[in-house]
Amino acid sequence: MYAALEKNSSVQFVKGVGEKRAGLFAKLGIFRVGDLLEYYPRAYEDRSQKKKASEYSGGDTACIEAQLVSPVREHFVRRGMTLYKCEFSDGETVIRVTIFNNKYLAARLKLFESYILFGKIEKTLTSASMASPEIEPAQGGDIIRPIYRATGRLNSRAIEKTVKAALDGVGRLRETLPEDITRKYLLAPLNDAVRQIHFPKSAKELEQARRRLIFEELLTLQLGFLKLRSASRERTRLVAKKDYTGEFMRLLAFKPTAAQERAVGECCADMASGVAMNRLLQGDVGSGKTAVAAGVIYTAVKNGMQAALMAPTEILANQHYETMRSLLSGTGICVRLLTGSSPAAEKREIKRSLMDGSTDLVIGTHALIVNDVEFSRLGLVITDEQHRFGVDQRAVLAMKGDKPHTLVMSATPIPRTLALMIYGDLDISVLDELPPGRQTVRTDVVDSRYHQRIYAFIKKQIESGGAAYIVCPLVEEGESDMLSAQSYAEELANGAFRGVNIGVLHGKMKPRQKEQVMSAFQRGDIKILVATTVIEVGVDVPHATVMLVENAERFGLSQLHQLRGRVGRGEQQSYCILVSDSKSETSRLRLQTMKKYSDGFKIADEDLKQRGPGDFFGNRQHGLPQLKIADMLQDMELLRLSRECAADILKDDPRLDKPQNAPLAQKISDMFRDSFTA
Ligand code: ADP
Ligand code: MG
């Protein structure tokens, strides 16, 4: 008996799979035939493009034909972890190959046979190596072959076979896009595209398949965003009848930048519109987002609304509280701070004052305010996002109560066109200008041989009134960052910085402890703060002049930029020292970017270029749906087209009720299912 396969059938029913294999596929997130067909190759081995190892640079994805020139040696590392090592030669270069846990592959390799090695190559001056490359016999096979992300027991070739069987079993795939769209945007039929993305006969075929599938994926994303956006554009009774921006600006001790004025103006216009504000404020570190927030709060409160300002950490909530109190002093606006470490009686009292309306602005951590507090007339919620709250959390908040105006502040600059589409459900204001007189932080990249010199330099800085952050080496995942920070601090206290007051800050500390350390550092009692990346978020210590980052290669550029933004906030010249012993050329180039640019938008551009948006945003952080094939930076042009197309579709069929849009509506709910379950 043989039933035809459907996209919804379990992979278990694909020829050659069965129950056990299905379990392996499940590990890759593949449960149904549809998942398998959307499990696109992560690369292709184009055998017409083989090169010699010497023609690649370290970090490249290489495709090399080489002979196995040594026996395969087995090394037990620990239970469940076996390494196999062997050497290949391409006639010029010996390539050291390591294979992890793949007994089957190791046993198959034959001395002096030729193989195609495909994968990332690392190089030193004298040798080349590849860790877990794809290894296939050099004989036979198609010119272009798909390479799939594999898991230990399920290699790329096995996946390839299964995909082939599934494609044979499903028959012609039903089209998902309305015909007028495939025609207008010159898109290949779905059936062809899916077959060709897995088994392209030529580069051109592959290109057409990719274009079609990317377009469809981006279209789904944009449709989802636009729908979310219109859902959040409900009318609200919270209308700011009068704009108090001018009055607020006169309260400021400094002259606002044009960008700050524009941003406050845009927010106030939103609040006056009768439709709830749903806006992102983007600005580089130090661009003055807090003053913008204060301005918006001022107009909201003067119009009779309550406001909440939420920060990702308690330290930041404290700092915002101090800043807001001074920015809003003498205005009669009642500001309260509510954090986990407020005493219970005070917490109760503050909550009561929010319910009876006597507190105008509450500042606190996100978790606390979202879960614990009721307001009498909440009109404005500002989230100092610092890149930590995702789309899903925004959606949760927007559903709370009476639809307040919301403003999300992000310190991670993203190129504007991209931001428009990534934060597709938000309007955007950008602070593209720093307050005048900002110094540039001098940045250097060195290796660890310079440690003694750096320490001496830091000592001098401290003697002349400065202070230093030291971001200690990152630890392996699962290990505690606490140990790493503490032992590094001890080492310094017993060595180079004997007699200097050193503080430690790490993620495992209670908020109260963190805060004590932070304020001692702010007061100048602590001169060196050894920390894990918990200091990344916007803490302000103007007399700190040195930011030293160990293992800098392990950080993203945007993260390094955030860290660097912790110094250079006062009058003194400040320094950022990036320590890295990485031999990889790619890392070295990346770190040089930090030296070259101080503009966060430029760095973000580079970061995106070098790492791709997947890593740049890190799915958990941005809360965006996981994309299977599109790369929002590489595919900017298709992103633009798909946005235009999405707008057209919704104009004609706002609720996607028409039959020709049914498959798309289904795709949207599939794609956003994971992001919006709250
Ligand atoms: P961020 O955008 O990183 O949150 P902040 O709001 O913390 O930046 O502002 C950084 C510093 O710049 C603060 O000390 C603030 O008082 C100061 N500042 C903000 N706007 C201006 C301005 N227009 N002119 C001078 N200083 C400003
Ligand atoms: Mg800030």
PDB file of C-alpha atoms and ligand atoms in Angstrom, residues 285-286 289-290 316 319-320 384 386 409 411 538-539 566 569, ligand 2:
ATOM      1  CA  VAL A 285      25.039  55.493  22.525  1.00  0.00           C
ATOM      2  CA  GLY A 286      25.184  58.980  23.961  1.00  0.00           C
ATOM      3  CA  LYS A 289      17.585  59.339  24.154  1.00  0.00           C
ATOM      4  CA  THR A 290      16.795  59.953  27.805  1.00  0.00           C
ATOM      5  CA  LEU A 316      19.562  51.334  34.605  1.00  0.00           C
ATOM      6  CA  GLN A 319      19.983  55.765  36.696  1.00  0.00           C
ATOM      7  CA  HIS A 320      16.923  56.771  34.710  1.00  0.00           C
ATOM      8  CA  ASP A 384      14.504  51.434  27.132  1.00  0.00           C
ATOM      9  CA  GLN A 386      18.720  48.221  24.672  1.00  0.00           C
ATOM     10  CA  MET A 409      14.226  53.136  22.668  1.00  0.00           C
ATOM     11  CA  ALA A 411      20.725  51.890  21.247  1.00  0.00           C
ATOM     12  CA  GLY A 538      23.812  52.277  29.306  1.00  0.00           C
ATOM     13  CA  VAL A 539      25.356  53.003  32.671  1.00  0.00           C
ATOM     14  CA  ARG A 566      30.616  53.382  28.365  1.00  0.00           C
ATOM     15  CA  ARG A 569      31.300  60.457  28.491  1.00  0.00           C
TER      16      ARG A 569
HETATM   17 MG    MG B   2      20.315  55.333  27.484  1.00  0.00          MG
END
